[in-house]
PDB file of C-alpha atoms in Angstrom:
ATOM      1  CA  UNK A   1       2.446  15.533  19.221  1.00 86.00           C
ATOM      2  CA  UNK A   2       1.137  14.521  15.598  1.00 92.00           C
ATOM      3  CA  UNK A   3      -0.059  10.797  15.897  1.00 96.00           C
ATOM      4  CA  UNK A   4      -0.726   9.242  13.022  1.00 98.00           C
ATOM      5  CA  UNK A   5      -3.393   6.034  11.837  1.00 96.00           C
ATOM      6  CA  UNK A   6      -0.752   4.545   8.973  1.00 96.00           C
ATOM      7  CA  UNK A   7       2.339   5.259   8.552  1.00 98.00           C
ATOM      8  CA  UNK A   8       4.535   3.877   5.613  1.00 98.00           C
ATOM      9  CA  UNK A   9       7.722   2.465   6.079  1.00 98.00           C
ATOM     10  CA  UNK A  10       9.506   1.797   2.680  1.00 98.00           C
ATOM     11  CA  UNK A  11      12.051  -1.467   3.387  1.00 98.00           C
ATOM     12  CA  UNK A  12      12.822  -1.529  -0.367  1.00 97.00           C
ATOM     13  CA  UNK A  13      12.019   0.587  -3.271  1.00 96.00           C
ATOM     14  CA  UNK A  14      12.679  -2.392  -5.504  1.00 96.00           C
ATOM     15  CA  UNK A  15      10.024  -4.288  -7.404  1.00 93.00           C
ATOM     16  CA  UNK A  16      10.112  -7.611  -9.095  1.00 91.00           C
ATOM     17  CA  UNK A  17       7.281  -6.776 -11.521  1.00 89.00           C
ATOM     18  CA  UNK A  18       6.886  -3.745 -14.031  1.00 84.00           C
ATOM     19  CA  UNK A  19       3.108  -3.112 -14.174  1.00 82.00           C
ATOM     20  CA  UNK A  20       1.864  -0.579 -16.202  1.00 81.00           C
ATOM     21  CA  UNK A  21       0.000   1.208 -13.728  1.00 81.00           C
ATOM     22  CA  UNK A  22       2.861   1.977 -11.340  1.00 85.00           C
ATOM     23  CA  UNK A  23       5.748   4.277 -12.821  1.00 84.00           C
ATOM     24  CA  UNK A  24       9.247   2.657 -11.710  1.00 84.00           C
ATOM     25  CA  UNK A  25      11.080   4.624  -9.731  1.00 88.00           C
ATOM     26  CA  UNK A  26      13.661   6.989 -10.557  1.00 90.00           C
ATOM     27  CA  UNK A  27      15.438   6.262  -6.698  1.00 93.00           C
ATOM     28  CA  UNK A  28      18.659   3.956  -6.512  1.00 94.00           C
ATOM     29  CA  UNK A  29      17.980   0.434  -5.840  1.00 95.00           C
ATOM     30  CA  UNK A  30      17.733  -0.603  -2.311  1.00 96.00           C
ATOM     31  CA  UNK A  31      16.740  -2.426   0.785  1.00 98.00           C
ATOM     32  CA  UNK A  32      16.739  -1.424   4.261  1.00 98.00           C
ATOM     33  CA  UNK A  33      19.085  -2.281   6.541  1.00 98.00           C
ATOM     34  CA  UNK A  34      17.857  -4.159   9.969  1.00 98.00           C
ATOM     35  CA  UNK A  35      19.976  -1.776  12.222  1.00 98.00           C
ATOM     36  CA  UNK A  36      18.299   1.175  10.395  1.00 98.00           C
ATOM     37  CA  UNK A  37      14.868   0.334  10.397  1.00 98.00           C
ATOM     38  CA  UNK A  38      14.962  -1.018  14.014  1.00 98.00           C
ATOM     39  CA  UNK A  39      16.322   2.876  14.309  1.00 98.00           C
ATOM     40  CA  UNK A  40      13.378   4.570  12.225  1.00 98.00           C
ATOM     41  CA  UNK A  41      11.004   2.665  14.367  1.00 98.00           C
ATOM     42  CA  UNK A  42      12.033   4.481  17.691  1.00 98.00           C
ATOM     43  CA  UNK A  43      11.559   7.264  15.592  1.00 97.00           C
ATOM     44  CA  UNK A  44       8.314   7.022  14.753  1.00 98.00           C
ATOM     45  CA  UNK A  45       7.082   5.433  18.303  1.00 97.00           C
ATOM     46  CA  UNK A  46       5.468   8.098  19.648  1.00 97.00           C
ATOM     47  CA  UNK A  47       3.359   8.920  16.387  1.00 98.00           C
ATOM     48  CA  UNK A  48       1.428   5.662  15.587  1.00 98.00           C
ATOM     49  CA  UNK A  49       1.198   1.815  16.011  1.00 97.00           C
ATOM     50  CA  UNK A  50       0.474   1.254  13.032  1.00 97.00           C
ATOM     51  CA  UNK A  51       3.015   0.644  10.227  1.00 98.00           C
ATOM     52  CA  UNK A  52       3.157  -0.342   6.594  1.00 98.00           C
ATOM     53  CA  UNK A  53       5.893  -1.631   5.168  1.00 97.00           C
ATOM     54  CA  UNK A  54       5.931  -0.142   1.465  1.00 93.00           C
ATOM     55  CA  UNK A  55       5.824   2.967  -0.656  1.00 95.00           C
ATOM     56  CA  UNK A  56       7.432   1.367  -3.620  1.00 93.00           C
ATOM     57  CA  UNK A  57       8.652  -1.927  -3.759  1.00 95.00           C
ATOM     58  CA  UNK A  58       7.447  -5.252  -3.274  1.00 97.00           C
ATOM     59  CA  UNK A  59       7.858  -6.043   0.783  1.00 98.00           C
ATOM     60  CA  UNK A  60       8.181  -9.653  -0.027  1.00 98.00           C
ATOM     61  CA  UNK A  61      11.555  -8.870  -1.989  1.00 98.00           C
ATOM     62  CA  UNK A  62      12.901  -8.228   1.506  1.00 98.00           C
ATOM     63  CA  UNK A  63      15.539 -10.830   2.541  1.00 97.00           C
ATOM     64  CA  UNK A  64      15.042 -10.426   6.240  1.00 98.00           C
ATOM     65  CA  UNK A  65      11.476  -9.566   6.485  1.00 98.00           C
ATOM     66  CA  UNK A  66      10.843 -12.272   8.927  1.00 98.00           C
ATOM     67  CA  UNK A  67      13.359 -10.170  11.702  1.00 98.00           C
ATOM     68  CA  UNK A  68      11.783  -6.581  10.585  1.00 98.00           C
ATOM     69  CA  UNK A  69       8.252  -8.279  11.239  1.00 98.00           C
ATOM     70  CA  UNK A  70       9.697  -9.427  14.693  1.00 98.00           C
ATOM     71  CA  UNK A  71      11.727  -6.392  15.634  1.00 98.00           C
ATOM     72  CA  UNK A  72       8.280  -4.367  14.824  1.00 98.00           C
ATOM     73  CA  UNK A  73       6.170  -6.829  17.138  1.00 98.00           C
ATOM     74  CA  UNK A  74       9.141  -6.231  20.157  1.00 98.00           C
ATOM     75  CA  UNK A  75       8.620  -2.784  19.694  1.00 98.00           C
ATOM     76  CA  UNK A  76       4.501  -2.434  19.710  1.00 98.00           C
ATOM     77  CA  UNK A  77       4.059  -1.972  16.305  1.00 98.00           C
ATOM     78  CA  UNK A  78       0.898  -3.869  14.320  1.00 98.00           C
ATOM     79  CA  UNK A  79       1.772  -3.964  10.282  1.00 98.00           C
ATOM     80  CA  UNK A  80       0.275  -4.398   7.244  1.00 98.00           C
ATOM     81  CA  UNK A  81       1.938  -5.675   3.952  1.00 98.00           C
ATOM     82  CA  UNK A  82       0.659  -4.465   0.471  1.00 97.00           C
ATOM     83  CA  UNK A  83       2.202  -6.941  -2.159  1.00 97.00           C
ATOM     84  CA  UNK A  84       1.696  -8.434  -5.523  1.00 95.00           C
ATOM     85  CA  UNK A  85       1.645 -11.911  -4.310  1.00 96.00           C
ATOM     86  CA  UNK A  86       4.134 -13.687  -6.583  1.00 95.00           C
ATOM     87  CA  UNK A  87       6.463 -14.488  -3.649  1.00 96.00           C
ATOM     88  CA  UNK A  88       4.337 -16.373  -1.494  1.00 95.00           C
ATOM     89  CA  UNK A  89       5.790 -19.754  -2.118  1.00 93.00           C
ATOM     90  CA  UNK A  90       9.548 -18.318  -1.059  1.00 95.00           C
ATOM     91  CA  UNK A  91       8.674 -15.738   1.601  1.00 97.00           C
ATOM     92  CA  UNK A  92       5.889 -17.797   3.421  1.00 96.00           C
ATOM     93  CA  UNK A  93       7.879 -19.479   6.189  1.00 97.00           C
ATOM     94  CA  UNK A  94       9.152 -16.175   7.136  1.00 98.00           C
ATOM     95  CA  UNK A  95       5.793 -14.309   7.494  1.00 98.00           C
ATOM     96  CA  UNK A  96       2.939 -17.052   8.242  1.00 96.00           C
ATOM     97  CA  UNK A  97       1.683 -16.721  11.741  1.00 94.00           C
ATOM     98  CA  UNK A  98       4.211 -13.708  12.909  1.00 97.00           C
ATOM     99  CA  UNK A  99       2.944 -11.786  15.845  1.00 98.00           C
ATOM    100  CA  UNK A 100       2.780  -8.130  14.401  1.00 98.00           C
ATOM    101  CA  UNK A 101       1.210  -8.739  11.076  1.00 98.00           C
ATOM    102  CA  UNK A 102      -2.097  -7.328  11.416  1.00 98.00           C
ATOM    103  CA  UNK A 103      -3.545  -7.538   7.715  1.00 98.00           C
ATOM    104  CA  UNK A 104      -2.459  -8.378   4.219  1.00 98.00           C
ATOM    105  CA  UNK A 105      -3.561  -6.671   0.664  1.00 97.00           C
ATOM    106  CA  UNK A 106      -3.089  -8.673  -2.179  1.00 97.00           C
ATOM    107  CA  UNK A 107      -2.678  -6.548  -5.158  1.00 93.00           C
ATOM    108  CA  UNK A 108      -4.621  -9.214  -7.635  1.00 93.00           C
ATOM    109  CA  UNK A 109      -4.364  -6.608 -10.702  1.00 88.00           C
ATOM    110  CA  UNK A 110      -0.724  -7.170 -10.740  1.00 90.00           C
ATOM    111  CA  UNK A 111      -1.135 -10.353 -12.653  1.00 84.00           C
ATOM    112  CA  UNK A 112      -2.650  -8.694 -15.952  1.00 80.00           C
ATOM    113  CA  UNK A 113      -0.799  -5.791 -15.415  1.00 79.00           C
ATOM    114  CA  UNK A 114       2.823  -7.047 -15.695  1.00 86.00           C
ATOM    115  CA  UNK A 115       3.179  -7.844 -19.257  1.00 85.00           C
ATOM    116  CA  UNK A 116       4.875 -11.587 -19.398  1.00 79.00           C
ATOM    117  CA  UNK A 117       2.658 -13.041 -16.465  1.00 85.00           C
ATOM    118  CA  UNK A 118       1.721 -16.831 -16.672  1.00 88.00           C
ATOM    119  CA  UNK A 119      -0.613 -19.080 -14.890  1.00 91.00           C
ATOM    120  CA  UNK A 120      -3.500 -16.958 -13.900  1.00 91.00           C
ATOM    121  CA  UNK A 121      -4.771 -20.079 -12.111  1.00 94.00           C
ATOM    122  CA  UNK A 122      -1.707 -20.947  -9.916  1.00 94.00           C
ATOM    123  CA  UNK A 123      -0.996 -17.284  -9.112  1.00 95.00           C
ATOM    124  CA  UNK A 124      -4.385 -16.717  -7.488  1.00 96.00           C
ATOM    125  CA  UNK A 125      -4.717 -20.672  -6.030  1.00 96.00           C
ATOM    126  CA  UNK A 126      -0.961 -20.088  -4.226  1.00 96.00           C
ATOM    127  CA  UNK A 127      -2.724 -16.888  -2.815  1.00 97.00           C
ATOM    128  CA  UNK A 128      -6.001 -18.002  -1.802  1.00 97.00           C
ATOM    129  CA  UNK A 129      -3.774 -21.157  -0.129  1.00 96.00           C
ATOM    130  CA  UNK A 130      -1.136 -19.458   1.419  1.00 97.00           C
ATOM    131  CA  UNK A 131      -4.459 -16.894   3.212  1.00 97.00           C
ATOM    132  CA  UNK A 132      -6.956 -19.740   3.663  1.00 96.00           C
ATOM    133  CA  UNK A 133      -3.916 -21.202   6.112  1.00 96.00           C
ATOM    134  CA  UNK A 134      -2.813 -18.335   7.719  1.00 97.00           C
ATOM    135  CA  UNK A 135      -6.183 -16.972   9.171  1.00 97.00           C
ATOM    136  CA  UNK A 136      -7.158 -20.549   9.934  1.00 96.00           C
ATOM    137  CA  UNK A 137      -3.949 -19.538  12.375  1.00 95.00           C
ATOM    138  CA  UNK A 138      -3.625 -16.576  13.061  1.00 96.00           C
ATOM    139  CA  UNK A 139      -6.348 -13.554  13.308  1.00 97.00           C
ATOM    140  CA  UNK A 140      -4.659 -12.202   9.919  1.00 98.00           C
ATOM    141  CA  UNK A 141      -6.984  -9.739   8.318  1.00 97.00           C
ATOM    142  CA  UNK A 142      -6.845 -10.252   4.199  1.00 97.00           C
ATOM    143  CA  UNK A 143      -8.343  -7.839   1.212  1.00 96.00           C
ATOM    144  CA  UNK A 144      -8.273  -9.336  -2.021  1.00 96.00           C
ATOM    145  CA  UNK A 145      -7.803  -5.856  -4.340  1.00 93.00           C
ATOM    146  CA  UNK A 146      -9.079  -6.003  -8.412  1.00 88.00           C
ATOM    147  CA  UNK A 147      -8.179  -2.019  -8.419  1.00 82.00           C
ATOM    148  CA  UNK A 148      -8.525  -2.069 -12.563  1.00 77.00           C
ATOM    149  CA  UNK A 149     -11.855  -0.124 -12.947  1.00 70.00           C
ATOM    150  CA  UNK A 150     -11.997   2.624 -15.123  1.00 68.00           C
ATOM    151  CA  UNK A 151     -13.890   5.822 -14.625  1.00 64.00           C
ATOM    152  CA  UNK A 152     -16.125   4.781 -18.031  1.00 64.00           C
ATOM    153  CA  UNK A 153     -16.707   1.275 -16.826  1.00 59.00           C
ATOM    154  CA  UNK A 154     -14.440  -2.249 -18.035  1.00 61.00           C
ATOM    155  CA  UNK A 155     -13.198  -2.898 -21.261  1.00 67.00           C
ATOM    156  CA  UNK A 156     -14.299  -6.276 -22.418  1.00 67.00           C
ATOM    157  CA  UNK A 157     -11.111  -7.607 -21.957  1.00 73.00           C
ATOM    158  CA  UNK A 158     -10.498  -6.537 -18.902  1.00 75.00           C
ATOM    159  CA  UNK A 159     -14.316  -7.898 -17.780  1.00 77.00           C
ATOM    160  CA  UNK A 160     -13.047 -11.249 -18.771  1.00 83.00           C
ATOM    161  CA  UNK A 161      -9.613 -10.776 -17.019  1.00 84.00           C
ATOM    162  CA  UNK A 162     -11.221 -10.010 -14.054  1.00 86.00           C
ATOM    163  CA  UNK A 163     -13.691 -12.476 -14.742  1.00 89.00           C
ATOM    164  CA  UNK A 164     -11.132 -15.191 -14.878  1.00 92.00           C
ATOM    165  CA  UNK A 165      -9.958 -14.024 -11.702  1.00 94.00           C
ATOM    166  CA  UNK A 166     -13.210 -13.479  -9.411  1.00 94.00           C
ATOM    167  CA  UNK A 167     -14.255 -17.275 -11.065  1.00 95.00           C
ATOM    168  CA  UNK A 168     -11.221 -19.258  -9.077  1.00 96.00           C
ATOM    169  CA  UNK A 169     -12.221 -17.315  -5.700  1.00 96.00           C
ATOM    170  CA  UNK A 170     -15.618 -17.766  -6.203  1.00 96.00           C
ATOM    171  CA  UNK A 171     -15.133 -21.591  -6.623  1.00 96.00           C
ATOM    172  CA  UNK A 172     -12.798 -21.350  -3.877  1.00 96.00           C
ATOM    173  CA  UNK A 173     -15.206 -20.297  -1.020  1.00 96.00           C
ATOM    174  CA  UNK A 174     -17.788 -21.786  -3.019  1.00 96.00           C
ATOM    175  CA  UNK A 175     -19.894 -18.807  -3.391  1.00 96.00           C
ATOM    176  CA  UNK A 176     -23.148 -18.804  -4.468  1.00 95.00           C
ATOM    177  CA  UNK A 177     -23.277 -15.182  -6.201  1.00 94.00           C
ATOM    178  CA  UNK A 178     -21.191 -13.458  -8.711  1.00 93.00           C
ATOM    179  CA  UNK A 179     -18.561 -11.108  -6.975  1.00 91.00           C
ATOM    180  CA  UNK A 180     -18.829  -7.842  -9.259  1.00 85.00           C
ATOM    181  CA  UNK A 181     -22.222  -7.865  -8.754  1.00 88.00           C
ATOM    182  CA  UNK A 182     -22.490  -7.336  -4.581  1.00 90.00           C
ATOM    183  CA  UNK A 183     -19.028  -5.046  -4.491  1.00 84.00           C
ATOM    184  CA  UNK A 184     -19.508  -1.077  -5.028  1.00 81.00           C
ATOM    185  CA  UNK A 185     -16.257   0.437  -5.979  1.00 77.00           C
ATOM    186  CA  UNK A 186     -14.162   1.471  -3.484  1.00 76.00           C
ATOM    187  CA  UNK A 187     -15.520  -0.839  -0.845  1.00 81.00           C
ATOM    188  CA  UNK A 188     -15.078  -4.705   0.289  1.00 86.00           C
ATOM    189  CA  UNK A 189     -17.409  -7.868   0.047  1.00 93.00           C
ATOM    190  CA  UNK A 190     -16.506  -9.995   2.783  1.00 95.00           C
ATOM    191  CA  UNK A 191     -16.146 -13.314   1.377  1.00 95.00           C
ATOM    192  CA  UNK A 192     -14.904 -15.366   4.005  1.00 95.00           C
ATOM    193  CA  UNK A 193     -14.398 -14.454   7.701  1.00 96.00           C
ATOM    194  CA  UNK A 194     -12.002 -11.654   7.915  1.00 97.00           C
ATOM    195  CA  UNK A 195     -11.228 -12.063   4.153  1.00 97.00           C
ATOM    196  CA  UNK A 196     -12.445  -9.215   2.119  1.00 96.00           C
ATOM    197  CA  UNK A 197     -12.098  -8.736  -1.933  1.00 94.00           C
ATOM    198  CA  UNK A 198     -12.363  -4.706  -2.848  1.00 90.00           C
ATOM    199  CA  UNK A 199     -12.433  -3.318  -6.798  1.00 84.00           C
ATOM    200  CA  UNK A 200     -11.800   0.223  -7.314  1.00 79.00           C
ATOM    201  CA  UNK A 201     -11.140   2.635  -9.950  1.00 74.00           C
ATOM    202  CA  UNK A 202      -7.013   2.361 -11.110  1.00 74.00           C
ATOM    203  CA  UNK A 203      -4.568   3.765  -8.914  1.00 69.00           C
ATOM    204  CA  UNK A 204      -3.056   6.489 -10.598  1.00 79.00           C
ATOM    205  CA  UNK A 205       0.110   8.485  -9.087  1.00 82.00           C
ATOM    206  CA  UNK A 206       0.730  11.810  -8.934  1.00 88.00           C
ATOM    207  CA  UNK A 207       3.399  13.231 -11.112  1.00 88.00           C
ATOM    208  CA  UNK A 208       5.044  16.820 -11.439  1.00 89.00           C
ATOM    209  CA  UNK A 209       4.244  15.922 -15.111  1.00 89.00           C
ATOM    210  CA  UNK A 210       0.193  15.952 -14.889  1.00 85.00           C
ATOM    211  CA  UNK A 211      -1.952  19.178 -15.641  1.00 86.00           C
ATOM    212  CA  UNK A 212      -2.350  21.022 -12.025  1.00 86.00           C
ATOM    213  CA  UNK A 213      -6.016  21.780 -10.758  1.00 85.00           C
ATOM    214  CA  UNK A 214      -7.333  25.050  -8.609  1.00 86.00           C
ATOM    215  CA  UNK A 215      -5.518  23.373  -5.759  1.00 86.00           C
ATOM    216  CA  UNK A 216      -8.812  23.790  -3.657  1.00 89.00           C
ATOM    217  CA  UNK A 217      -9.631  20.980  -1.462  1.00 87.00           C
ATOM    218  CA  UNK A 218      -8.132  18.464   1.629  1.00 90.00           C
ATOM    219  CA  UNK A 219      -5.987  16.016   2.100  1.00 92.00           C
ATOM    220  CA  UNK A 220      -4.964  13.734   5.187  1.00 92.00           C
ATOM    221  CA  UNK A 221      -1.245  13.850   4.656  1.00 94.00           C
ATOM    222  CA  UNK A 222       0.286  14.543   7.617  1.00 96.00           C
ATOM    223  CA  UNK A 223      -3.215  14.189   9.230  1.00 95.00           C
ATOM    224  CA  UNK A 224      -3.445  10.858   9.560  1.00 94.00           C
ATOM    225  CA  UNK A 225      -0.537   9.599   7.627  1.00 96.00           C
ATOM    226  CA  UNK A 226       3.282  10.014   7.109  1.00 98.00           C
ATOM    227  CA  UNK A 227       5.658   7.865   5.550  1.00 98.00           C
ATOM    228  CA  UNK A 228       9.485   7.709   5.092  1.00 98.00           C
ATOM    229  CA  UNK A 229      11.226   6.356   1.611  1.00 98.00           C
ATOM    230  CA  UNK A 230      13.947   3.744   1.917  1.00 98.00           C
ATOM    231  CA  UNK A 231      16.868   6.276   1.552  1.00 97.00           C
ATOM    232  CA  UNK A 232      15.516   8.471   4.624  1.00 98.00           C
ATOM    233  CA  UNK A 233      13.341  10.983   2.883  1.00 98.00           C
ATOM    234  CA  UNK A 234      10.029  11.558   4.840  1.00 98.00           C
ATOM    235  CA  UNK A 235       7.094  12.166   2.538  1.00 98.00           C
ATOM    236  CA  UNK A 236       3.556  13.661   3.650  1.00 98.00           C
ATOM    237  CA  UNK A 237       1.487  10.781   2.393  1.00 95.00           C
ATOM    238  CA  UNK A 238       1.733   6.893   0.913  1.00 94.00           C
ATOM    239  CA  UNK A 239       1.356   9.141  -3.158  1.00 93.00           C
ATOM    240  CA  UNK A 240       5.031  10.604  -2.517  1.00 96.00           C
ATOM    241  CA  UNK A 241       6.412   7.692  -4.420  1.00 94.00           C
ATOM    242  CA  UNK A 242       9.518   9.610  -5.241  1.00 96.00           C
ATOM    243  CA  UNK A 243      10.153  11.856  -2.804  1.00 97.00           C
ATOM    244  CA  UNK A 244       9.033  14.830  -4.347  1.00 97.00           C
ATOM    245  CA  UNK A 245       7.671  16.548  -1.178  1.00 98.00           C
ATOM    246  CA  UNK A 246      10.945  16.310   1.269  1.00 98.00           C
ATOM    247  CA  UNK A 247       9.988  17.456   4.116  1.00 98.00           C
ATOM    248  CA  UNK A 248      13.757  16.359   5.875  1.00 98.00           C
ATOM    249  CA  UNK A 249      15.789  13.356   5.583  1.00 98.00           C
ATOM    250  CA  UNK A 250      15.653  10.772   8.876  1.00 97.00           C
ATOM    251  CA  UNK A 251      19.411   9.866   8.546  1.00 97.00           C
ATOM    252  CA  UNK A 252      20.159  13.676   9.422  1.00 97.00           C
ATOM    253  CA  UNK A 253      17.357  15.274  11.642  1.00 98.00           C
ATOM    254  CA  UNK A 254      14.921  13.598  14.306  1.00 97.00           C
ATOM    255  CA  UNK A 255      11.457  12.543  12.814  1.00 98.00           C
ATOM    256  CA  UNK A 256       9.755  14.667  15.399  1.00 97.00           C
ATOM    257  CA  UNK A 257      11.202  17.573  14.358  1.00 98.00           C
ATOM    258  CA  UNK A 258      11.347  17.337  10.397  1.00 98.00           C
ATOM    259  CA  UNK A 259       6.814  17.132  10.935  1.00 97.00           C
ATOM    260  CA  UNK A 260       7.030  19.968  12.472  1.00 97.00           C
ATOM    261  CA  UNK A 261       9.369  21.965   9.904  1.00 97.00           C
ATOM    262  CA  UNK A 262       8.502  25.022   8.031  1.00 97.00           C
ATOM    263  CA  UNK A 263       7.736  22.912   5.013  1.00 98.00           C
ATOM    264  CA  UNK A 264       5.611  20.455   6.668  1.00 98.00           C
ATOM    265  CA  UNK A 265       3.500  22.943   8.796  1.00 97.00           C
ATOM    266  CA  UNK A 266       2.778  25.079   5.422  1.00 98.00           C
ATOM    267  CA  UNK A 267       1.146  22.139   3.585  1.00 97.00           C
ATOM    268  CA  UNK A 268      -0.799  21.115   7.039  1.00 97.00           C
ATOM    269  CA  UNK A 269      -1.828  24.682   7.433  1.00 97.00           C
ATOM    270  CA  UNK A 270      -2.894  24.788   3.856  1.00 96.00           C
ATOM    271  CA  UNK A 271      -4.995  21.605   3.997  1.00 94.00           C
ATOM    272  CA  UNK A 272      -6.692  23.524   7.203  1.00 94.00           C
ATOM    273  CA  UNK A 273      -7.525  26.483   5.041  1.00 94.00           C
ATOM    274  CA  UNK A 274      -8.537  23.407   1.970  1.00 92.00           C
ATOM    275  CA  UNK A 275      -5.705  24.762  -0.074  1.00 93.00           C
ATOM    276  CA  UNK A 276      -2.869  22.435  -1.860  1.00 94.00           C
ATOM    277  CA  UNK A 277       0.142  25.292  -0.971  1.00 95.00           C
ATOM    278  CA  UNK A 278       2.419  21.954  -2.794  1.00 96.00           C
ATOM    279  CA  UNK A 279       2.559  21.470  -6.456  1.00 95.00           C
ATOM    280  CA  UNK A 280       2.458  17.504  -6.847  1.00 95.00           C
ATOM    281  CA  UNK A 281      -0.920  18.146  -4.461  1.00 94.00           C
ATOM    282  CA  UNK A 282      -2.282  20.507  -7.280  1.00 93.00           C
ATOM    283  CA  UNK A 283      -1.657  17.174  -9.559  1.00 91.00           C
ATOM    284  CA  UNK A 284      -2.602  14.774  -7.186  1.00 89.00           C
ATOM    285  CA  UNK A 285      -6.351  13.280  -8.458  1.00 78.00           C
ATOM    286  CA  UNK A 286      -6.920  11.614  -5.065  1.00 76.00           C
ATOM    287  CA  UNK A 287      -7.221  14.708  -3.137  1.00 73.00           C
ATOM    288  CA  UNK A 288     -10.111  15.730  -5.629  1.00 67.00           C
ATOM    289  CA  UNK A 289     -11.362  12.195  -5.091  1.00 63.00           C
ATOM    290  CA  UNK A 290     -11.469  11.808  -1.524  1.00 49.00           C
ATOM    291  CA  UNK A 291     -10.495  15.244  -0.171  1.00 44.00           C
ATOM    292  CA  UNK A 292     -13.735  16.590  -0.241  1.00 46.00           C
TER     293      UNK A 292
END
């Protein structure tokens, strides 16, 4: 029995913003249904406890996220949300203080990446607000992510848009050091207790379009994480944003058996023998990255 550490659990694949970083996605528009996530979560039971509840899509777009948070705390499972933050003010009465919400990631580089955003200051104040609250409350875990780095170091603009950024938290837990100076990409400074801020290089995501590589190296999809797209299709790993890799769809065959298909054991058996048998892995940069 394959269990998994995260497993991602698209509710929507439909996003509010249109940041540069993150291609939209070429799926139909939709949000999962209560009955049919309840149902995907019996599915997945016996291979984690963990769940997270995006791919694509902003979580907080949800209409009935409050019941999928409390269906997922009936049934054992701890989640984690991953969202831009711009919906706090509407969705906070239905997530604040639920049971099963383990940790929150606020994507921070959302703000200067959507072209059209406004009030730098009130976007990261409704944030810092809405978390200062909830793990006063609750044991909510929280990482602050700036993931805007580049490979050949910041621009000067985007030093001073990050800058403007790390200043209001700063101020905020009135700390007496300059963030970008204590964090190392790719890691957190804990700023607060069991609030964390992380910078990293930009999140780039695979595409059948990109140049492919030797294919030499690992990967921990469908190692230690599996995730299923809004319309059914499970995907080896949270880079699948479209669905590329279809290892089965969850609307037609059992979850347990579609992991252990012919197509999912050849790319398992591949990673085993550090060999991407998948072409979006060839053009996937994080296996090179992290894979070693």
């Amino acid at each position: 029995m394959k269990k998994f550490k995260k497993f991602y659990l698209e509710i929507t694949s439909v996003c509010n913003l249109a940041c540069s970083f993150c291609p939209p996605t070429e799926r139909q528009k939709q949000f999962l249904s209560v009955d049919d996530f309840s149902k995907r979560l019996d599915q997945i039971k016996p291979h984690t406890n963990y769940i997270y509840l995006h791919v694509k899509g902003e979580p907080l777009l949800h209409p009935k996220i409050d019941q999928l948070l409390d269906i997922s705390h009936e049934k054992g499972f701890k989640v984690n949300i991953t969202t831009n933050g711009t919906l706090l003010r509407k969705a906070k009465h239905k997530i604040i203080n639920k049971p099963a919400l383990r940790q929150m990631n606020f994507s921070l580089h959302s703000f200067d990446g959507h072209e059209g955003s406004t009030d730098k200051e009130g976007y990261v104040g409704s944030i810092l607000s809405f978390i200062k609250e909830a793990t006063a409350q609750s044991d909510l875990i929280v990482s602050l992510r700036l993931w805007n780095l580049t490979e050949d170091n910041l621009t000067n603009v985007q030093k001073k848009r990050n800058r403007e950024v790390l200043e209001i938290i700063e101020k905020e837990f009135n700390l007496d050091y300059k963030i970008e100076e204590k964090v190392v990409p790719g890691t957190g400074v804990k700023i607060a207790e069991r609030i964390y801020i992380n910078q990293d290089i930009e999140f780039k995501w695979p595409s059948l379009h990109e140049e492919e590589d030797d294919g030499k190296g690992f990967c921990h999809g469908l190692r230690n994480q599996a995730g299923i797209l809004a319309n059914g299709t499970v995907i080896p790993c949270c880079l699948d944003g479209e669905g590329v890799i279809n290892l089965g769809n969850i609307n037609e065959t059992n979850f347990s058996e579609i992991i252990e298909g012919e197509r999912a054991n050849n790319l398992y058996n591949g990673f085993s023998r550090r060999e991407a048998v998948e072409e979006l892995c060839r053009k996937c940069g994080y296996r090179t990255r992290f894979g070693a």
